[in-house]
mmCIF file of C-alpha atoms and ligand atoms in Angstrom:
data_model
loop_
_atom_site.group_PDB
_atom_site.id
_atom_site.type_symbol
_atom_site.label_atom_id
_atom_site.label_comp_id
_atom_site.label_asym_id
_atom_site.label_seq_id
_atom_site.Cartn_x
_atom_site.Cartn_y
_atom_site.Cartn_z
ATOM 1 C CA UNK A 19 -57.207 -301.959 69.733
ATOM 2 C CA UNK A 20 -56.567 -301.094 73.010
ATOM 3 C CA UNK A 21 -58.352 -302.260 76.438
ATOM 4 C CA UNK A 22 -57.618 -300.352 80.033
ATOM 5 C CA UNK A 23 -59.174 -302.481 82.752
ATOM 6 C CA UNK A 24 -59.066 -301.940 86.271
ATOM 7 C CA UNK A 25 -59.388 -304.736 88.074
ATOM 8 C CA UNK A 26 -60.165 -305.986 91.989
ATOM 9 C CA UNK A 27 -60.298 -309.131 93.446
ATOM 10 C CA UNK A 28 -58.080 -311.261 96.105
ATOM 11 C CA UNK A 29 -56.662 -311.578 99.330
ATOM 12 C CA UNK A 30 -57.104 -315.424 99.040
ATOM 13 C CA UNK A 31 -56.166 -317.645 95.498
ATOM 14 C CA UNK A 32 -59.570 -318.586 94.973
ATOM 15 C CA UNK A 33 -60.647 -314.490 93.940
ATOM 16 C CA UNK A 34 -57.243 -313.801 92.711
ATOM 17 C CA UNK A 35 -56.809 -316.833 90.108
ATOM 18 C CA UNK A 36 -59.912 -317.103 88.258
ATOM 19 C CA UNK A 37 -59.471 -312.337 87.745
ATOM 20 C CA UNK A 38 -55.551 -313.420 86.986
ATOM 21 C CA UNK A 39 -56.466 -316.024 84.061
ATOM 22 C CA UNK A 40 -58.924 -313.968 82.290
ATOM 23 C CA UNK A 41 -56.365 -311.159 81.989
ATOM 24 C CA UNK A 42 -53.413 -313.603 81.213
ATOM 25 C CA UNK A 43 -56.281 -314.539 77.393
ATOM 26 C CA UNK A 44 -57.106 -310.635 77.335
ATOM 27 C CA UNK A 45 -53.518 -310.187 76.901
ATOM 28 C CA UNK A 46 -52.849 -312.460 74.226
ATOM 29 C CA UNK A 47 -56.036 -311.241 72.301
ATOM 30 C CA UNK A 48 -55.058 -307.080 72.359
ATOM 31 C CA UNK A 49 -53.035 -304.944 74.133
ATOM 32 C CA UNK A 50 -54.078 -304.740 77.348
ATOM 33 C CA UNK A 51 -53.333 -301.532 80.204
ATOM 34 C CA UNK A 52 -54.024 -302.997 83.657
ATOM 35 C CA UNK A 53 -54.295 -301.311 86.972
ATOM 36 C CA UNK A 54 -55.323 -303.758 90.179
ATOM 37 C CA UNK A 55 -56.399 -302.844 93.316
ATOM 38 C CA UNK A 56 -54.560 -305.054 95.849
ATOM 39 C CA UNK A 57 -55.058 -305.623 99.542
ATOM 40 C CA UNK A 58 -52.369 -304.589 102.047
ATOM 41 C CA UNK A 59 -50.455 -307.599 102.846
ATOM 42 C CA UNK A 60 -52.249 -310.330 101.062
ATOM 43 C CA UNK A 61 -51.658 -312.858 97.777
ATOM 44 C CA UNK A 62 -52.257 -310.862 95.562
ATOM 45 C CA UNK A 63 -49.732 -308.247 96.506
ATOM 46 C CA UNK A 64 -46.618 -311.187 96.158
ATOM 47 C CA UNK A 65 -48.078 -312.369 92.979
ATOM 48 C CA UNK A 66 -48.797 -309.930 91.199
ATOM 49 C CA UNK A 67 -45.345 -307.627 92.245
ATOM 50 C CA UNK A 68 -43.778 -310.776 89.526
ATOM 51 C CA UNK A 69 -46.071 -309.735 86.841
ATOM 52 C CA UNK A 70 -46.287 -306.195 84.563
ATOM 53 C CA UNK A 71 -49.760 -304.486 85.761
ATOM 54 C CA UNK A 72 -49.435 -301.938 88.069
ATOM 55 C CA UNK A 73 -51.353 -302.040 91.166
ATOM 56 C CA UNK A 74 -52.766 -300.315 93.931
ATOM 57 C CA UNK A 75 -52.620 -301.256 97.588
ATOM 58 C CA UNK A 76 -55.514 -300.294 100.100
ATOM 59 C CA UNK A 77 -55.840 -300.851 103.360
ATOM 60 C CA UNK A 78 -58.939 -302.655 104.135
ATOM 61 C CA UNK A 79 -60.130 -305.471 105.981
ATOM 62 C CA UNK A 80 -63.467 -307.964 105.741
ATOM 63 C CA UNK A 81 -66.600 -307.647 107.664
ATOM 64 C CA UNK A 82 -66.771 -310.223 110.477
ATOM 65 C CA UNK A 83 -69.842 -312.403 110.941
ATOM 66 C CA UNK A 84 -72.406 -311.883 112.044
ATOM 67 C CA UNK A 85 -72.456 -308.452 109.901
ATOM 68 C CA UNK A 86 -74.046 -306.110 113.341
ATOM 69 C CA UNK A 87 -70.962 -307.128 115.215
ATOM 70 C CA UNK A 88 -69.867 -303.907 117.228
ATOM 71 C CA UNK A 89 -66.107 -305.132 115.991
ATOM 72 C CA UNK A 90 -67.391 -304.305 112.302
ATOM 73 C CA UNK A 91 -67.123 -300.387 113.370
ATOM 74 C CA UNK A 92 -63.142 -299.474 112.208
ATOM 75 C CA UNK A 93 -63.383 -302.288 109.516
ATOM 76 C CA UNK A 94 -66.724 -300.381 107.756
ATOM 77 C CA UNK A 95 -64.548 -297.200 108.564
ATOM 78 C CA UNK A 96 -62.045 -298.302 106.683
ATOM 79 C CA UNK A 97 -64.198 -299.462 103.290
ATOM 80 C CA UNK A 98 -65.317 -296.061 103.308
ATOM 81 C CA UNK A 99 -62.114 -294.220 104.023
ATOM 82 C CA UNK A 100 -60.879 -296.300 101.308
ATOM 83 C CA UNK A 101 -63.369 -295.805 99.028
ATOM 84 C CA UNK A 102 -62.905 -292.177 98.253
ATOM 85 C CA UNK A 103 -59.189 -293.307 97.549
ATOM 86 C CA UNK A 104 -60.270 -295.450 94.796
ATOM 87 C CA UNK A 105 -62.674 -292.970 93.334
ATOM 88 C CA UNK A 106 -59.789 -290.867 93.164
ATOM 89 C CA UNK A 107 -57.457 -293.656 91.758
ATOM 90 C CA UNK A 108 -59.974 -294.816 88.977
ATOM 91 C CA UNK A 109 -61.112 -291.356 87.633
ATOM 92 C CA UNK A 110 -57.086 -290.393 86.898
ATOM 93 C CA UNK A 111 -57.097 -294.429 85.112
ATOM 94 C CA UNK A 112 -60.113 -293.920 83.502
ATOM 95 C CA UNK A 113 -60.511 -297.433 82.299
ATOM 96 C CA UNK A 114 -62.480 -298.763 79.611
ATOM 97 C CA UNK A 115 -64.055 -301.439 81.948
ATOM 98 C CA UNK A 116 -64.154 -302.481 85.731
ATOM 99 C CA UNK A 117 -64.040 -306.876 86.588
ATOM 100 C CA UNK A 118 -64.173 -307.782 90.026
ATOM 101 C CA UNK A 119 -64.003 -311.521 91.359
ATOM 102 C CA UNK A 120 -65.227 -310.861 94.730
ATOM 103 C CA UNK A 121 -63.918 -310.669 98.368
ATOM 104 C CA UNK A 122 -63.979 -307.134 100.400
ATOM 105 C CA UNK A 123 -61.968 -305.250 98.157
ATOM 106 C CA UNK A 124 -63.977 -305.863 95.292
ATOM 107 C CA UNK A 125 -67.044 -303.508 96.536
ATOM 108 C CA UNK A 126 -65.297 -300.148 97.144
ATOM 109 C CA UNK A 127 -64.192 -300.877 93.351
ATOM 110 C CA UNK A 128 -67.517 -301.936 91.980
ATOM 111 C CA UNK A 129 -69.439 -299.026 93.568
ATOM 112 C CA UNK A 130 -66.806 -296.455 92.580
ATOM 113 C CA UNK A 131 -66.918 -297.809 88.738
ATOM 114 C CA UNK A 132 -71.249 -297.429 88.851
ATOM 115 C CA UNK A 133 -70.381 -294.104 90.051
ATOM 116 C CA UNK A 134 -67.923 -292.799 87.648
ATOM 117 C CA UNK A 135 -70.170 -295.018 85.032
ATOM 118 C CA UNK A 136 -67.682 -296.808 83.798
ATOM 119 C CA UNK A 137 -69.325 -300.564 82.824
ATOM 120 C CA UNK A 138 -68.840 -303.043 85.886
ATOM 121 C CA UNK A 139 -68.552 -306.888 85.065
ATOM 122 C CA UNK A 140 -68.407 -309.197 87.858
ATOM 123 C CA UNK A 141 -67.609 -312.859 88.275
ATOM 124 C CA UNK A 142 -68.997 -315.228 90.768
ATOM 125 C CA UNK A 143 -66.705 -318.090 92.075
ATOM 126 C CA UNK A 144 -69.185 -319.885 94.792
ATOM 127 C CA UNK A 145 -72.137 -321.447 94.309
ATOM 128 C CA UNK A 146 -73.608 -319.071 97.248
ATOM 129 C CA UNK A 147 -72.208 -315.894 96.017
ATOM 130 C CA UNK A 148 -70.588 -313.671 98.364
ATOM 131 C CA UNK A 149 -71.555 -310.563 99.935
ATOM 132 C CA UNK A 150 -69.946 -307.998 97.696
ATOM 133 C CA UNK A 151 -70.864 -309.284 94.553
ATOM 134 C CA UNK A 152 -74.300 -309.802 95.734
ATOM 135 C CA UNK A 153 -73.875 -306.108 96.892
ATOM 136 C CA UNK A 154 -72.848 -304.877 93.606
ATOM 137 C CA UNK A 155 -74.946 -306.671 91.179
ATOM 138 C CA UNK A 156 -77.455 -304.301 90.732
ATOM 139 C CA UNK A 157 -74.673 -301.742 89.941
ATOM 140 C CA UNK A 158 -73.180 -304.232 87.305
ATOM 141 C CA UNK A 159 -73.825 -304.851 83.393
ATOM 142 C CA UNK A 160 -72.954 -308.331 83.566
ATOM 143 C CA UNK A 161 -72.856 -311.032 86.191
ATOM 144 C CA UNK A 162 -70.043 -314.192 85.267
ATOM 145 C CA UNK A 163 -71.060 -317.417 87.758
ATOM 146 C CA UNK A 164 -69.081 -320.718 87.851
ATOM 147 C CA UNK A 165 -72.493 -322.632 88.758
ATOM 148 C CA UNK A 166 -76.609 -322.354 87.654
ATOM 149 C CA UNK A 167 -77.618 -322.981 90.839
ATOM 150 C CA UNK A 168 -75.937 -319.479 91.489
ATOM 151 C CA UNK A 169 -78.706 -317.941 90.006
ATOM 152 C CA UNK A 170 -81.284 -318.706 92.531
ATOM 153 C CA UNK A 171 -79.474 -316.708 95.247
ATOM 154 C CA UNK A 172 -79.400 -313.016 92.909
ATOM 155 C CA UNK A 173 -82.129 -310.626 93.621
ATOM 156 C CA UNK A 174 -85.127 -311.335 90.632
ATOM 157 C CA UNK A 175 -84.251 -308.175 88.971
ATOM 158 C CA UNK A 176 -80.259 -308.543 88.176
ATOM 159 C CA UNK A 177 -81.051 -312.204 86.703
ATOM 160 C CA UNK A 178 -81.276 -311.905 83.187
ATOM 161 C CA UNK A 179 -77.620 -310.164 83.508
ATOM 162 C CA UNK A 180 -76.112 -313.404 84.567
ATOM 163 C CA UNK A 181 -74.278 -315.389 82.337
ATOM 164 C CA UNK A 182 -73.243 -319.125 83.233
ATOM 165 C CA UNK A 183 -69.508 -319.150 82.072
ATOM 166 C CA UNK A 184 -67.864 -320.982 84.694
ATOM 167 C CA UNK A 185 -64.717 -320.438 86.757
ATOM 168 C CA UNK A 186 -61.483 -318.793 85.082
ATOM 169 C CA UNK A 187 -58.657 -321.430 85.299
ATOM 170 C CA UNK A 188 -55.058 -320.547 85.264
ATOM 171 C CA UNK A 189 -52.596 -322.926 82.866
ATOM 172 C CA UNK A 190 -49.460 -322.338 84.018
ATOM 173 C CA UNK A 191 -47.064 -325.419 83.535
ATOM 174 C CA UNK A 192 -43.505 -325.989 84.162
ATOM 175 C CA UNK A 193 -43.900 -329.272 81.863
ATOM 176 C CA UNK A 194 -45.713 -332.526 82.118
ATOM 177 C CA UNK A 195 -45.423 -334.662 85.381
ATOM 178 C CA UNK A 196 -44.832 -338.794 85.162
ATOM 179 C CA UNK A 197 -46.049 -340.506 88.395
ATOM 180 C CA UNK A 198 -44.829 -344.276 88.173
ATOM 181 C CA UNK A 199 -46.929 -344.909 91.558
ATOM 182 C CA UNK A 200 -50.484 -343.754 92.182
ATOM 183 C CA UNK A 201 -50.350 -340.590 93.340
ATOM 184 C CA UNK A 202 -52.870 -338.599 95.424
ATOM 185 C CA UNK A 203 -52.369 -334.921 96.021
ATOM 186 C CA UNK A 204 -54.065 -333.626 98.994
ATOM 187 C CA UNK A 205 -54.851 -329.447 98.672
ATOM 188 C CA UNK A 206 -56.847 -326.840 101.485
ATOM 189 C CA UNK A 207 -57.366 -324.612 99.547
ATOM 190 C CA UNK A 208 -54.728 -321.003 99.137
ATOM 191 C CA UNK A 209 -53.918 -321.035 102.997
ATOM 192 C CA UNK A 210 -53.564 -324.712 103.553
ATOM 193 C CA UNK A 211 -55.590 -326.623 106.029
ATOM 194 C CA UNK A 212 -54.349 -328.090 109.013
ATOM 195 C CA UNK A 213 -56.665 -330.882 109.353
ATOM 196 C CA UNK A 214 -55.796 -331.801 106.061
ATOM 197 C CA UNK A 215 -52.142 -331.620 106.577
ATOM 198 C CA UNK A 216 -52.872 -334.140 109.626
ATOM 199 C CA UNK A 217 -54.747 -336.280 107.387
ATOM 200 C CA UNK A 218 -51.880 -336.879 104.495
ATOM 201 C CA UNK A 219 -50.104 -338.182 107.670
ATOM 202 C CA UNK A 220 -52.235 -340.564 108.481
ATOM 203 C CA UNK A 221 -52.956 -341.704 104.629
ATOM 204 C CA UNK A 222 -49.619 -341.794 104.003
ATOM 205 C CA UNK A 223 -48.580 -343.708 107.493
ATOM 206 C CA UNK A 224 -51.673 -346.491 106.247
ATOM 207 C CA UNK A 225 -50.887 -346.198 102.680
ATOM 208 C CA UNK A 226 -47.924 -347.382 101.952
ATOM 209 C CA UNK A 227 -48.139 -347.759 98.085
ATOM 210 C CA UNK A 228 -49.036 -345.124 97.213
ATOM 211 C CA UNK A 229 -47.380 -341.675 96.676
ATOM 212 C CA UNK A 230 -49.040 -338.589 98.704
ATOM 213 C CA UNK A 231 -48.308 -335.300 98.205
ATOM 214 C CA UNK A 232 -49.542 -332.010 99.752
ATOM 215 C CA UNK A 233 -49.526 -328.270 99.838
ATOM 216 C CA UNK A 234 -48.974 -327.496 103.431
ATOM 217 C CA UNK A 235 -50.190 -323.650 102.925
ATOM 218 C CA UNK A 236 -46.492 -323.749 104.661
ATOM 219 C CA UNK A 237 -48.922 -324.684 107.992
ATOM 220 C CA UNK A 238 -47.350 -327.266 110.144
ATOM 221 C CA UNK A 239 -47.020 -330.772 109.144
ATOM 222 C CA UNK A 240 -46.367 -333.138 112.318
ATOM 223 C CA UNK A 241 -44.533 -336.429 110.083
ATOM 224 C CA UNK A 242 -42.208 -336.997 107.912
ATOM 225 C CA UNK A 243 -43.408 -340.029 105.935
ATOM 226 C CA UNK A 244 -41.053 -341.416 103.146
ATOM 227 C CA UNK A 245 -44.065 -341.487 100.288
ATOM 228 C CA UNK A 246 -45.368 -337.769 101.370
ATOM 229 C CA UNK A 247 -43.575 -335.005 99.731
ATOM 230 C CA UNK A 248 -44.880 -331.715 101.500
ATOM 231 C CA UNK A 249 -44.687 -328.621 99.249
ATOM 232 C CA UNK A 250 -45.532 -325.419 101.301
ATOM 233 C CA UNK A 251 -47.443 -324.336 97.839
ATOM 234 C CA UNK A 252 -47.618 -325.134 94.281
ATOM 235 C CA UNK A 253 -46.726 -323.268 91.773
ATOM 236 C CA UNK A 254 -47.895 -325.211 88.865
ATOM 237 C CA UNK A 255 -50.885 -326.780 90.031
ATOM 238 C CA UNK A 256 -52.251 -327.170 86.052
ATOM 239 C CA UNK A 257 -48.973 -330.081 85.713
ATOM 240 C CA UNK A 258 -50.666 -331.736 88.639
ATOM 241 C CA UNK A 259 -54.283 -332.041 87.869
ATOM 242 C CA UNK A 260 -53.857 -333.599 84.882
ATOM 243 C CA UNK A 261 -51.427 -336.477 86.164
ATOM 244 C CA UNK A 262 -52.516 -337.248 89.792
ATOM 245 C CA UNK A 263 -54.672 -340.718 90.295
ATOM 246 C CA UNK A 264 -56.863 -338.409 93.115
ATOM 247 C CA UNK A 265 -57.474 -335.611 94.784
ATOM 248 C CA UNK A 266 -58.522 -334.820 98.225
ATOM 249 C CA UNK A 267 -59.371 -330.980 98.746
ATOM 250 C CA UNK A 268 -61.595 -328.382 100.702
ATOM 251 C CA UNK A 269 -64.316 -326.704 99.224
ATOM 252 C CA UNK A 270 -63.158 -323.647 97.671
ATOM 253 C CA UNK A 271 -64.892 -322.763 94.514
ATOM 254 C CA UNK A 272 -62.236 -322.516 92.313
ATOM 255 C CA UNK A 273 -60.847 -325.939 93.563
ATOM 256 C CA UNK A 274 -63.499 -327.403 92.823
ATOM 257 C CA UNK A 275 -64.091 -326.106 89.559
ATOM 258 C CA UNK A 276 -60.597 -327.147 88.336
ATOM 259 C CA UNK A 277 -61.043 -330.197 89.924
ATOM 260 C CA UNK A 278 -64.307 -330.578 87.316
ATOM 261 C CA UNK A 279 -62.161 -328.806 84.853
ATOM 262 C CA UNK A 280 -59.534 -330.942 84.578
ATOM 263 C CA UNK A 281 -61.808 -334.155 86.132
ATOM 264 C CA UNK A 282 -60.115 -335.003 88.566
ATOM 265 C CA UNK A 283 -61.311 -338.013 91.215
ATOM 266 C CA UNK A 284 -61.642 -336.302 93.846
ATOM 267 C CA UNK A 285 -62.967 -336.410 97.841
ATOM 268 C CA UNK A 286 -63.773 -332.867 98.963
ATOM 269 C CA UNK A 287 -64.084 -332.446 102.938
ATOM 270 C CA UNK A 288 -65.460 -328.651 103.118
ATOM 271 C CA UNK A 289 -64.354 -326.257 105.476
ATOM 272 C CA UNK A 290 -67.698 -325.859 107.624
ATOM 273 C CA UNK A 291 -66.658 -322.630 109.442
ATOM 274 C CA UNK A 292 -66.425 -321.214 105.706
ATOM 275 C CA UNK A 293 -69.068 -318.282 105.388
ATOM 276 C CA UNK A 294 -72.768 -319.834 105.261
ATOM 277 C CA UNK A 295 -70.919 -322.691 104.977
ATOM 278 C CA UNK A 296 -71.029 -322.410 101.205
ATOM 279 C CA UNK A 297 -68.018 -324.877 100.788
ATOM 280 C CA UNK A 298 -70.598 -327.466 101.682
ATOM 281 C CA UNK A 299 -72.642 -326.303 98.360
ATOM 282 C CA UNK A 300 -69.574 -325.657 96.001
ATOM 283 C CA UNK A 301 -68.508 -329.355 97.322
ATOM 284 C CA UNK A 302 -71.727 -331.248 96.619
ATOM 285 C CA UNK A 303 -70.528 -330.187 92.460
ATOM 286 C CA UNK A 304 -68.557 -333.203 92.879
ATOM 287 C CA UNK A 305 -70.992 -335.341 94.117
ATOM 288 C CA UNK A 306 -73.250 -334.214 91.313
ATOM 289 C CA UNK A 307 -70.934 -334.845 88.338
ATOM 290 C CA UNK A 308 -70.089 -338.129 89.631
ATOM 291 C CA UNK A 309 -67.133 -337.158 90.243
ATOM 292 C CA UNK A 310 -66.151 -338.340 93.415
ATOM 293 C CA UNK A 311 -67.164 -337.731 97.088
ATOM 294 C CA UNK A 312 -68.427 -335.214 99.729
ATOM 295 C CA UNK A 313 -67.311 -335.990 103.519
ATOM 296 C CA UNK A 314 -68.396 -333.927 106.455
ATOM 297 C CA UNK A 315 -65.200 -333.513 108.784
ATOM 298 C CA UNK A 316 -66.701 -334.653 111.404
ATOM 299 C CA UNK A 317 -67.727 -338.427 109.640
ATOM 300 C CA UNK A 318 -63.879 -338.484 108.207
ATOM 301 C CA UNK A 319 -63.008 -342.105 109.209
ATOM 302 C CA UNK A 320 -59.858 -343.407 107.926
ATOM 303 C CA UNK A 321 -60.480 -346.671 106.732
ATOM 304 C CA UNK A 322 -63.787 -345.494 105.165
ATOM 305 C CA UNK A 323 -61.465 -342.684 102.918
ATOM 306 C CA UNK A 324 -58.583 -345.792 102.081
ATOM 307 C CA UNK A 325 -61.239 -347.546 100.265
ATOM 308 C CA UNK A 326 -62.859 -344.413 98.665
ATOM 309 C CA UNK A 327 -59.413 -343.867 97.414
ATOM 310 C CA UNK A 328 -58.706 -347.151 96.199
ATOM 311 C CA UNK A 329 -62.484 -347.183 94.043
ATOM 312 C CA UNK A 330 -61.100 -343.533 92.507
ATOM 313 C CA UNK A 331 -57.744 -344.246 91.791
ATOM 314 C CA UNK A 332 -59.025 -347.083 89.838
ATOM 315 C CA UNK A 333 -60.579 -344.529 86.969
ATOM 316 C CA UNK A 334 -58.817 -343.732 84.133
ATOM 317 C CA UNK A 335 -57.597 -339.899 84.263
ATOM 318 C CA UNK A 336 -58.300 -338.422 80.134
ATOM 319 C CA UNK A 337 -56.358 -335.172 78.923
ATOM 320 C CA UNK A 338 -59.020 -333.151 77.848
ATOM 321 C CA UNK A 339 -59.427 -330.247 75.628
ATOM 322 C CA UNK A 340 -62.212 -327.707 77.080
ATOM 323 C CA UNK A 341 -62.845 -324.547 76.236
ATOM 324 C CA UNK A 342 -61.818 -322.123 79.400
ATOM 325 C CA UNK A 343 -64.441 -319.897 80.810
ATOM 326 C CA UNK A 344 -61.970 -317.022 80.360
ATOM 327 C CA UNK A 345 -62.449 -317.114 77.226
ATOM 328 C CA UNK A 346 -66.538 -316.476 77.206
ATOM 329 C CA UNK A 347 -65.315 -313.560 79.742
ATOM 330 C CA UNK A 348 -63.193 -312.330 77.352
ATOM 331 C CA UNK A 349 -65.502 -312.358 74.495
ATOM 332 C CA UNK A 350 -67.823 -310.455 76.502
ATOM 333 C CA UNK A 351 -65.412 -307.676 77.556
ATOM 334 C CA UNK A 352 -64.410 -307.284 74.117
ATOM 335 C CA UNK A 353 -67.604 -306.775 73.077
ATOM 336 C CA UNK A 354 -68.522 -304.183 75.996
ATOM 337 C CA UNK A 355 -65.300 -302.120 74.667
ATOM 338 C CA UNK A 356 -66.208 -302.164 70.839
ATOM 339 C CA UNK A 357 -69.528 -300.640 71.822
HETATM 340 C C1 UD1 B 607 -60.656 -319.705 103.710
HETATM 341 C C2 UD1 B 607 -61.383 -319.016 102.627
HETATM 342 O O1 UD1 B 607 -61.714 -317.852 102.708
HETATM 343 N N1 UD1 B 607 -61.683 -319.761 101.560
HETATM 344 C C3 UD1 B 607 -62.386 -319.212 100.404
HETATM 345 C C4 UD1 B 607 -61.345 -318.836 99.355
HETATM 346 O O2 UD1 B 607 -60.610 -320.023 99.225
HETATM 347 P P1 UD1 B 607 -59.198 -320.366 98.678
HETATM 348 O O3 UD1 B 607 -58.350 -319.240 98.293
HETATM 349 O O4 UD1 B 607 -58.645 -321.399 99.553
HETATM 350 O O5 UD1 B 607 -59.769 -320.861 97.332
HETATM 351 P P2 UD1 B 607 -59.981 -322.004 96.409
HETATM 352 O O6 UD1 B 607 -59.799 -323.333 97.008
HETATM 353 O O7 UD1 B 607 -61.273 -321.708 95.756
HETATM 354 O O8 UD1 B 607 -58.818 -321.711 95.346
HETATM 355 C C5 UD1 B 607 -57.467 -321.857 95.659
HETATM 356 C C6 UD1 B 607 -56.652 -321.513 94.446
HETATM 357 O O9 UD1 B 607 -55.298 -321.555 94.821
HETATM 358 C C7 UD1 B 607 -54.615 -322.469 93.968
HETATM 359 N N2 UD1 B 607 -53.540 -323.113 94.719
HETATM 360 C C8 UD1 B 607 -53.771 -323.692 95.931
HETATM 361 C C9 UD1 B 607 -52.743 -324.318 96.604
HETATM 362 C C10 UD1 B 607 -51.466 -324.361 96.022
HETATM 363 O O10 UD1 B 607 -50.492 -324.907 96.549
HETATM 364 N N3 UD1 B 607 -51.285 -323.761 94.812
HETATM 365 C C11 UD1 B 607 -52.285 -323.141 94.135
HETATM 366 O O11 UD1 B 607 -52.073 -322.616 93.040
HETATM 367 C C12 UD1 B 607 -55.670 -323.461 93.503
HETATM 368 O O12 UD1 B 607 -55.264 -324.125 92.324
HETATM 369 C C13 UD1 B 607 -56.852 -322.518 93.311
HETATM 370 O O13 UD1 B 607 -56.735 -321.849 92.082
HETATM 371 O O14 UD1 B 607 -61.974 -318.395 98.133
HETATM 372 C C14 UD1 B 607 -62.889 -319.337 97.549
HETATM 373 C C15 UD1 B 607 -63.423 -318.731 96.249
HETATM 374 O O15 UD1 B 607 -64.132 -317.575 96.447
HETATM 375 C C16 UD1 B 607 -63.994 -319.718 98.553
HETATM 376 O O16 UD1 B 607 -64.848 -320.691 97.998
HETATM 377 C C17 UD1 B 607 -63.336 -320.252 99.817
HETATM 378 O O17 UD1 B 607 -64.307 -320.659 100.770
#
């Protein structure tokens, strides 16, 4: 059996990953004919130009907010533009299925796959979902989300297409990690976050015993601590979740869920200029599971965060075996195909 997929989703990790892992299981189950639709410029382009599916690069941009901005004009210009382009592109592929993960690039996709009636599957990373998915649920047979609480935000009539599966997660090791010292690795997200680079400083400055280390997003990092090692981006972030004392991250939904994946202790201090704030609502997961704590930026106080570390680190961390949501995806493809 073979499957063609086209696939769409990127421009940051958080899209890109969870679309990347549930091709990396389709793979091993039959052989698989990929063809990805890639943004100009962004991730997904530099990652995927390592792997074998071919891609396609358009040249589109996102919406800014609030949507009736006058400044939205050449950006909607460009979805459309684009959009006959990937009609064009998908017809000549002629796939067996569409998956999109979200982000701009996933609706000229979606909306060209309902048109050439070719079965759409989405997936859902946040727990507010975004605007294209939302957009293209109607158009889709199934709807993948990470969270239940996603369902309350779909329209009444797409609901009984959802399926809770939770978030893709990528395993992709370079070999197990030994930290003799606790060790606390401190993430924002695909792009890095400056406030959190400034914050390992300070943690690291007060914390003497304990090991720090952070992906930079290769943003600027004002100290050079001896117990901070400063990678500008992980490669093998799978190694580190499962032998880190604690984590302290933003609120992107597919942090998080690894983060509840791999249970991780974890403090999550959202990005609040994040779209309808949703990192607030993918944080409070944590919080939820008991897994560790939501601060607002603006209540970060240092001493406050040393002792929330020192209660996590405290846990025990347990190698788990848990089924990944990539694989219910998978299943569910399959199944669309064999029909
Ligand atoms: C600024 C922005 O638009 N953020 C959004 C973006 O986040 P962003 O891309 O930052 O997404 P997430 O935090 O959800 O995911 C980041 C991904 O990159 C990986 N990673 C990160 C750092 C590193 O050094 N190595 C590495 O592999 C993480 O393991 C994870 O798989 O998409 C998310 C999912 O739709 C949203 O919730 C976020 O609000």
């Amino acid at each position: 059996m073979k499957v063609k997929i086209a696939v769409a989703g990127g421009v940051t990790g958080g899209h890109l990953y969870p679309a990347l892992s549930v091709l990396e299981f389709l793979s091993e189950k039959v052989d698989t004919e990929v063809l990805y639709f890639t943004v100009k410029g962004k991730l997904e382009e530099k990652v995927l130009s390592e792997s074998k599916y071919r891609t396609y690069s358009l040249n589109v941009q996102g919406l800014i907010r609030p949507i009736y901005s006058f400044k939205n004009i050449p950006r909607v210009l460009k979805i459309f533009n684009n959009k006959k382009r990937v009609l064009k592109k998908l017809k000549e592929f002629n796939p067996d299925i569409v998956f999109v993960t979200g982000g701009y690039v996933s609706y000229p996709v979606g909306l060209s796959a309902y048109k050439l009636n070719i079965p759409l599957y989405i997936h859902e990373q946040n727990v507010i979902p975004g605007l294209s998915n939302l957009k293209l649920s109607k158009f889709a047979e199934k709807i993948f989300v990470s969270f239940e609480s996603s369902i309350d935000y779909f329209p009444e009539d797409v609901k009984e297409k959802i399926i809770v599966s939770g978030n893709p997660v990528r395993i992709k090791t370079k070999g197990e990690l030994k930290f003799e010292t606790p060790t606390i690795l401190i993430v924002g997200g695909s792009g890095g976050s400056e406030f959190l680079n400034e914050l390992a400083c300070k943690l690291a400055n007060k914390m003497k015993n304990y090991n720090f280390i952070l992906s930079s997003g290769g943003k600027k990092v004002k100290c050079k601590e001896k117990n901070l090692k400063v990678f500008p981006y992980i490669d093998n972030m799978y190694d580190y979740y499962r032998s880190i004392s604690c984590a302290i991250t933003r609120g992107g939904a597919t942090t998080i869920y690894e983060l509840l994946y791999f249970e991780v202790p974890s403090i999550v201090i959202p990005w609040e200029g994040s779209t309808e704030s949703h990192q607030i609502e993918n944080a409070k997961q944590i919080v939820k599971s008991k897994l560790g704590y939501m601060i607002k930026e603006k209540e970060v106080n240092l001493n406050d965060l040393v002792s929330k570390i020192e209660i996590l680190v405290q846990r025990e961390r347990k190698i788990l075996n848990k089924k990944n949501p990539a694989k219910i995806i998978v299943e569910e493809i399959l199944k669309e195909v064999k029909k």
